[in-house]
Amino acid sequence: MSSETKADENNSLKRKSPDDEAKSIVMVTGGSGLVGCAIRDFVKSHPKDNEEWIFLSSKDGDLRDRKATEAIFEKFKPTHVIHLAAKVGGLFANMAQKVEFYRENVIINDNIMELCRITEVKKLVSFLSTCIFPDKTTYPIDETMLHNGPPHASNEGYAYAKRLIDTLNRAYAEEYNCNFTSIIPTNIYGPNDNFNIQNGHVIPGLIHKCYLAKKEGTPFSIWGTGSPLRQFIYSIDLAELTVWVMRDYHSPDPITLSVDEAAEVSIRDVALSVAKAMKFEGEVKFDADKADGQFRKTACNKKLRKYRPDYKFTGIDDGIQKAVDWFVANYETARK
């Protein structure tokens, strides 16, 4: 492609003389998932007059397709983008399809980042994950340790694709002066989660399992001893902090959004909190024959606390009660 043709293509995608430069049009990719729904709920209850929010789902177009992605940017003309969309899957899918997890995520991320550059988006916030950190590391982990060694071999396709976002955020800032950054959340839970017992995350899986145990009058059985420790962030808290990052955190370096290290809880305490919230009065069993997994994956939130020293996170018992209430009220339509 000649430089003239490329310039024409780029110009055709730029926003056409917006009526109101002060107005922000915030486009959220992957807007129908756990975090997208939480952001929607947060901005609905905390609206700003000069912000319009657009939440994309797969129905709006395939982000792996460059033309489809161009059409989305041309249609909505975002000034800000929160990028949640990704190809994700459980352990076995990641192990069996490393090429697809790498290629599809790289293509999605490249389309979003390059179109944000071409259309002069003012801010791009992308989501990373703690599972992309080095497999062999020291704890607590922080943002500076992301590239200090290879990720776990089981998800290396996904992990390297996600790590490249951080690399490119800095490269786009240096070469094109783009305001791109990324967020590293810890374990997220809340309404609109995937409550699948086999493939869901810890808290939604336990909520569904406890619901069925109560309904069927059977013991609430938890795999493992319950001793591993984890940090859990309620989805609405993460949504509020993500919106803060979009508005007020301006550095290409990633920021970890997590509860404090002191708020780490054991899986046993989480399970007992779920049972209490579900008003489950049967037997709670921990199956010590099943593997516990890694004992601790502590993340450091000192960078966040430097900016938001007084932020109050939702307590784990309060958050679990809200998640349980939502699941019970929406059982028929919840993802499970």
Coordinates of C-alpha atoms in Angstrom, one line a residue:
M1 CA 0.0 0.0 0.0
S2 CA 1.4 3.4 -0.9
S3 CA 1.8 6.1 1.7
E4 CA -0.8 8.2 -0.1
T5 CA -3.4 5.4 0.0
K6 CA -2.6 4.7 3.6
A7 CA -3.0 8.4 4.5
D8 CA -6.4 8.5 2.7
E9 CA -7.6 5.4 4.5
N10 CA -6.5 6.9 7.9
N11 CA -8.1 10.3 7.2
S12 CA -11.4 8.6 6.2
L13 CA -11.6 7.1 9.6
K14 CA -11.0 10.3 11.6
R15 CA -13.8 11.8 13.5
K16 CA -15.7 14.3 11.3
S17 CA -15.8 17.7 13.0
P18 CA -17.6 16.8 16.2
D19 CA -20.3 19.2 17.3
D20 CA -19.2 19.3 20.9
E21 CA -15.5 18.8 21.6
A22 CA -16.2 18.8 25.3
K23 CA -18.5 15.8 25.1
S24 CA -16.9 12.4 25.7
I25 CA -18.2 9.3 23.9
V26 CA -17.0 6.3 25.9
M27 CA -17.1 3.0 24.0
V28 CA -16.7 -0.3 26.1
T29 CA -15.8 -3.4 24.1
G30 CA -17.0 -6.6 25.7
G31 CA -19.7 -4.5 27.3
S32 CA -22.1 -7.4 28.1
G33 CA -19.8 -9.3 30.4
L34 CA -19.3 -9.1 34.2
V35 CA -17.1 -6.0 34.2
G36 CA -19.0 -4.3 31.3
C37 CA -22.3 -4.7 33.1
A38 CA -20.8 -3.4 36.3
I39 CA -19.5 -0.3 34.5
R40 CA -23.0 0.2 33.0
D41 CA -24.6 0.0 36.4
F42 CA -22.0 2.4 37.9
V43 CA -22.3 5.1 35.3
K44 CA -26.1 4.8 35.3
S45 CA -26.1 5.6 39.0
H46 CA -23.2 8.2 38.7
P47 CA -24.0 10.0 35.4
K48 CA -21.9 12.9 34.1
D49 CA -23.6 15.4 31.7
N50 CA -20.8 15.5 29.2
E51 CA -20.4 11.7 28.9
E52 CA -22.2 9.3 26.6
W53 CA -21.6 5.5 27.1
I54 CA -21.8 2.8 24.5
F55 CA -21.6 -0.9 25.5
L56 CA -20.6 -3.2 22.7
S57 CA -21.4 -6.9 22.5
S58 CA -20.5 -9.5 19.9
K59 CA -23.7 -8.6 18.0
D60 CA -22.1 -5.2 17.1
G61 CA -19.4 -6.8 15.1
D62 CA -16.4 -9.2 15.1
L63 CA -13.4 -7.3 16.5
R64 CA -11.1 -9.9 14.9
D65 CA -12.2 -8.4 11.6
R66 CA -10.5 -5.1 10.6
K67 CA -13.3 -3.9 8.4
A68 CA -16.0 -4.7 11.0
T69 CA -13.9 -2.9 13.7
E70 CA -13.5 0.1 11.4
A71 CA -17.3 0.2 10.9
I72 CA -17.8 0.2 14.7
F73 CA -15.4 3.2 15.1
E74 CA -17.0 5.0 12.2
K75 CA -20.6 4.4 13.6
F76 CA -20.0 5.4 17.2
K77 CA -17.0 7.8 16.8
P78 CA -15.7 7.2 20.4
T79 CA -13.4 9.7 22.1
H80 CA -12.5 7.2 24.8
V81 CA -12.4 3.4 24.7
I82 CA -12.4 0.8 27.6
H83 CA -11.2 -2.4 26.0
L84 CA -12.6 -5.5 27.8
A85 CA -13.2 -7.8 24.8
A86 CA -10.9 -10.9 24.5
K87 CA -10.9 -14.5 23.6
V88 CA -11.0 -16.3 27.0
G89 CA -11.5 -19.8 28.2
G90 CA -10.8 -22.3 31.0
L91 CA -7.6 -24.2 31.6
F92 CA -8.2 -27.0 29.1
A93 CA -9.2 -24.7 26.3
N94 CA -6.0 -22.6 26.9
M95 CA -3.9 -25.7 26.8
A96 CA -5.4 -27.1 23.7
Q97 CA -5.6 -23.9 21.6
K98 CA -2.5 -21.8 22.4
V99 CA -2.2 -20.6 18.8
E100 CA -5.9 -19.4 18.7
F101 CA -5.7 -17.7 22.1
Y102 CA -2.5 -15.9 21.0
R103 CA -3.5 -15.0 17.4
E104 CA -7.2 -14.0 18.1
N105 CA -6.3 -11.8 21.0
V106 CA -3.4 -10.1 19.2
I107 CA -5.6 -9.4 16.2
I108 CA -8.4 -8.0 18.4
N109 CA -5.9 -5.8 20.4
D110 CA -4.1 -4.6 17.3
N111 CA -7.4 -3.6 15.6
I112 CA -8.6 -1.7 18.7
M113 CA -5.2 0.0 19.4
E114 CA -4.5 1.0 15.8
L115 CA -8.0 2.4 15.3
C116 CA -7.7 4.3 18.5
R117 CA -4.6 5.9 17.1
I118 CA -6.0 6.5 13.6
T119 CA -9.3 8.1 14.9
E120 CA -7.4 10.1 17.6
V121 CA -9.2 8.6 20.6
K122 CA -8.2 10.6 23.6
K123 CA -7.8 7.6 26.0
L124 CA -7.7 3.9 25.7
V125 CA -7.9 1.7 28.8
S126 CA -7.3 -2.0 28.3
F127 CA -7.7 -4.9 30.7
L128 CA -4.9 -7.3 31.6
S129 CA -4.9 -10.2 34.1
T130 CA -2.9 -11.4 37.1
C131 CA -2.7 -14.8 35.3
I132 CA -0.2 -13.4 32.7
F133 CA 2.5 -12.7 35.3
P134 CA 5.6 -14.9 35.4
D135 CA 5.0 -18.4 36.7
K136 CA 8.0 -18.3 38.9
T137 CA 7.9 -15.1 40.9
T138 CA 7.9 -13.6 44.3
Y139 CA 4.9 -12.2 46.1
P140 CA 3.3 -9.8 46.4
I141 CA 3.4 -9.1 42.7
D142 CA 3.3 -5.6 41.3
E143 CA 3.1 -3.8 38.0
T144 CA 6.9 -3.8 37.5
M145 CA 7.2 -7.6 37.5
L146 CA 4.9 -8.3 34.5
H147 CA 7.7 -9.2 32.1
N148 CA 10.2 -10.8 34.5
G149 CA 9.9 -14.3 33.2
P150 CA 7.7 -16.6 31.2
P151 CA 4.0 -17.1 32.2
H152 CA 2.7 -20.6 33.1
A153 CA 3.0 -22.9 30.1
S154 CA -0.7 -23.8 30.3
N155 CA -1.9 -20.3 29.2
E156 CA 1.2 -18.9 27.4
G157 CA -0.7 -18.1 24.2
Y158 CA -3.2 -15.9 26.0
A159 CA -0.6 -14.4 28.4
Y160 CA 1.9 -13.3 25.8
A161 CA -0.9 -11.7 23.7
K162 CA -2.1 -9.7 26.8
R163 CA 1.5 -8.8 27.8
L164 CA 1.9 -7.2 24.4
I165 CA -0.8 -4.6 25.3
D166 CA 1.5 -3.2 28.0
T167 CA 4.5 -3.2 25.5
L168 CA 2.4 -1.3 22.9
N169 CA 0.9 1.2 25.3
R170 CA 4.4 2.5 25.9
A171 CA 5.4 2.3 22.2
Y172 CA 2.3 4.2 21.1
A173 CA 3.0 6.8 23.8
E174 CA 6.6 7.2 22.6
E175 CA 6.0 7.2 18.9
Y176 CA 2.5 8.8 18.5
N177 CA 1.9 10.5 21.9
C178 CA -1.2 8.3 22.5
N179 CA -2.8 8.2 25.9
F180 CA -3.1 4.4 26.3
T181 CA -2.9 2.5 29.6
S182 CA -3.9 -0.8 31.2
I183 CA -5.5 -2.2 34.3
I184 CA -4.6 -5.4 36.2
P185 CA -7.5 -6.5 38.3
T186 CA -7.4 -9.3 40.9
N187 CA -10.3 -11.9 41.2
I188 CA -13.5 -10.2 40.2
Y189 CA -17.0 -11.3 41.4
G190 CA -20.5 -9.8 41.4
P191 CA -23.8 -9.7 39.5
N192 CA -23.9 -10.8 35.8
D193 CA -20.9 -13.2 36.4
N194 CA -20.6 -16.7 34.8
F195 CA -21.9 -19.0 37.5
N196 CA -20.9 -22.2 35.7
I197 CA -19.6 -24.7 38.3
Q198 CA -17.1 -26.3 36.0
N199 CA -15.8 -23.3 34.1
G200 CA -16.7 -20.3 36.3
H201 CA -14.4 -18.6 38.8
V202 CA -14.3 -19.4 42.5
I203 CA -17.1 -17.3 44.0
P204 CA -19.7 -17.7 41.3
G205 CA -19.0 -21.4 41.1
L206 CA -19.5 -21.7 44.9
I207 CA -22.7 -19.6 44.8
H208 CA -24.2 -21.9 42.2
K209 CA -23.0 -25.1 44.0
C210 CA -24.5 -23.8 47.3
Y211 CA -27.8 -22.9 45.6
L212 CA -28.1 -26.4 44.2
A213 CA -27.2 -28.0 47.6
K214 CA -29.9 -26.0 49.3
K215 CA -32.5 -26.8 46.7
E216 CA -31.6 -30.6 46.6
G217 CA -31.0 -31.0 50.4
T218 CA -27.4 -32.3 49.8
P219 CA -24.1 -31.2 51.5
F220 CA -22.4 -28.1 50.1
S221 CA -19.1 -29.7 49.0
I222 CA -16.0 -27.6 48.3
W223 CA -13.0 -29.0 46.4
G224 CA -9.8 -28.8 48.5
T225 CA -9.1 -27.9 52.1
G226 CA -10.2 -24.3 51.7
S227 CA -6.8 -23.0 52.9
P228 CA -5.6 -21.0 49.8
L229 CA -5.7 -17.2 50.1
R230 CA -7.1 -14.9 47.5
Q231 CA -7.9 -11.2 47.0
F232 CA -11.4 -10.6 45.6
I233 CA -12.7 -7.3 44.2
Y234 CA -16.4 -6.6 43.9
S235 CA -17.4 -5.8 40.3
I236 CA -19.0 -2.4 41.1
D237 CA -15.8 -1.3 43.0
L238 CA -13.7 -2.4 39.9
A239 CA -16.2 -0.5 37.7
E240 CA -15.8 2.7 39.7
L241 CA -12.0 2.5 39.7
T242 CA -11.9 1.7 36.0
V243 CA -14.0 4.9 35.3
W244 CA -11.5 6.8 37.5
V245 CA -8.6 5.4 35.5
M246 CA -10.2 6.5 32.3
R247 CA -10.8 10.0 33.6
D248 CA -7.9 10.7 35.8
Y249 CA -5.0 8.2 35.5
H250 CA -2.7 9.2 32.7
S251 CA 0.3 7.0 32.3
P252 CA 1.1 4.2 29.9
D253 CA 2.3 2.0 32.8
P254 CA -0.3 -0.4 34.1
I255 CA -2.1 0.0 37.5
T256 CA -3.3 -2.9 39.7
L257 CA -6.8 -2.6 40.9
S258 CA -7.1 -4.7 44.0
V259 CA -8.2 -4.8 47.6
D260 CA -5.4 -4.4 50.1
E261 CA -3.1 -7.3 51.0
A262 CA -4.8 -7.4 54.5
A263 CA -8.1 -8.1 52.8
E264 CA -6.9 -11.5 51.5
V265 CA -9.4 -14.2 52.5
S266 CA -9.2 -18.0 52.5
I267 CA -11.4 -20.1 50.2
R268 CA -12.9 -21.6 53.4
D269 CA -14.0 -18.2 54.7
V270 CA -15.5 -17.4 51.2
A271 CA -17.4 -20.7 51.2
L272 CA -18.8 -20.1 54.7
S273 CA -19.8 -16.6 53.7
V274 CA -21.6 -18.0 50.6
A275 CA -23.4 -20.5 52.8
K276 CA -24.5 -17.8 55.2
A277 CA -25.6 -15.4 52.5
M278 CA -27.6 -18.3 50.9
K279 CA -29.1 -19.2 54.3
F280 CA -27.8 -22.7 53.8
E281 CA -28.2 -24.8 56.9
G282 CA -27.0 -28.1 55.7
E283 CA -23.5 -29.7 56.0
V284 CA -20.5 -27.8 54.6
K285 CA -17.8 -30.3 53.4
F286 CA -14.2 -29.6 52.3
D287 CA -12.9 -32.4 50.1
A288 CA -9.2 -32.6 51.0
D289 CA -8.7 -35.3 48.3
K290 CA -9.0 -32.6 45.7
A291 CA -6.1 -30.3 44.9
D292 CA -5.9 -26.9 46.5
G293 CA -4.1 -25.1 43.7
Q294 CA -1.6 -22.3 44.5
F295 CA -1.7 -21.3 48.1
R296 CA -1.2 -17.5 47.6
K297 CA -1.2 -15.1 44.6
T298 CA -1.0 -11.8 46.5
A299 CA -1.0 -8.6 44.5
C300 CA 0.3 -5.2 45.7
N301 CA -1.9 -2.2 45.3
K302 CA 0.5 0.5 46.6
K303 CA 0.3 2.4 43.3
L304 CA -3.5 2.6 43.5
R305 CA -3.3 3.6 47.2
K306 CA -0.9 6.4 46.2
Y307 CA -3.7 8.0 44.1
R308 CA -6.7 6.8 46.1
P309 CA -5.6 6.4 49.7
D310 CA -9.1 6.7 51.2
Y311 CA -11.0 4.5 48.7
K312 CA -13.3 2.1 50.6
F313 CA -13.7 -1.3 49.1
T314 CA -16.9 -3.4 49.5
G315 CA -16.3 -5.9 52.3
I316 CA -16.2 -9.6 51.2
D317 CA -19.3 -10.6 53.1
D318 CA -21.3 -7.6 51.9
G319 CA -20.2 -8.3 48.3
I320 CA -21.0 -12.0 48.5
Q321 CA -24.5 -11.2 49.9
K322 CA -25.2 -8.9 46.9
A323 CA -23.9 -11.5 44.4
V324 CA -26.0 -14.3 46.0
D325 CA -29.1 -12.1 46.1
W326 CA -28.6 -11.3 42.4
F327 CA -28.1 -14.9 41.4
V328 CA -31.2 -16.1 43.3
A329 CA -33.3 -13.3 41.7
N330 CA -32.0 -14.0 38.2
Y331 CA -31.4 -17.7 38.4
E332 CA -33.4 -18.5 35.2
T333 CA -31.4 -16.1 33.0
A334 CA -28.0 -16.0 34.7
R335 CA -25.0 -17.5 32.8
K336 CA -24.4 -20.9 34.2

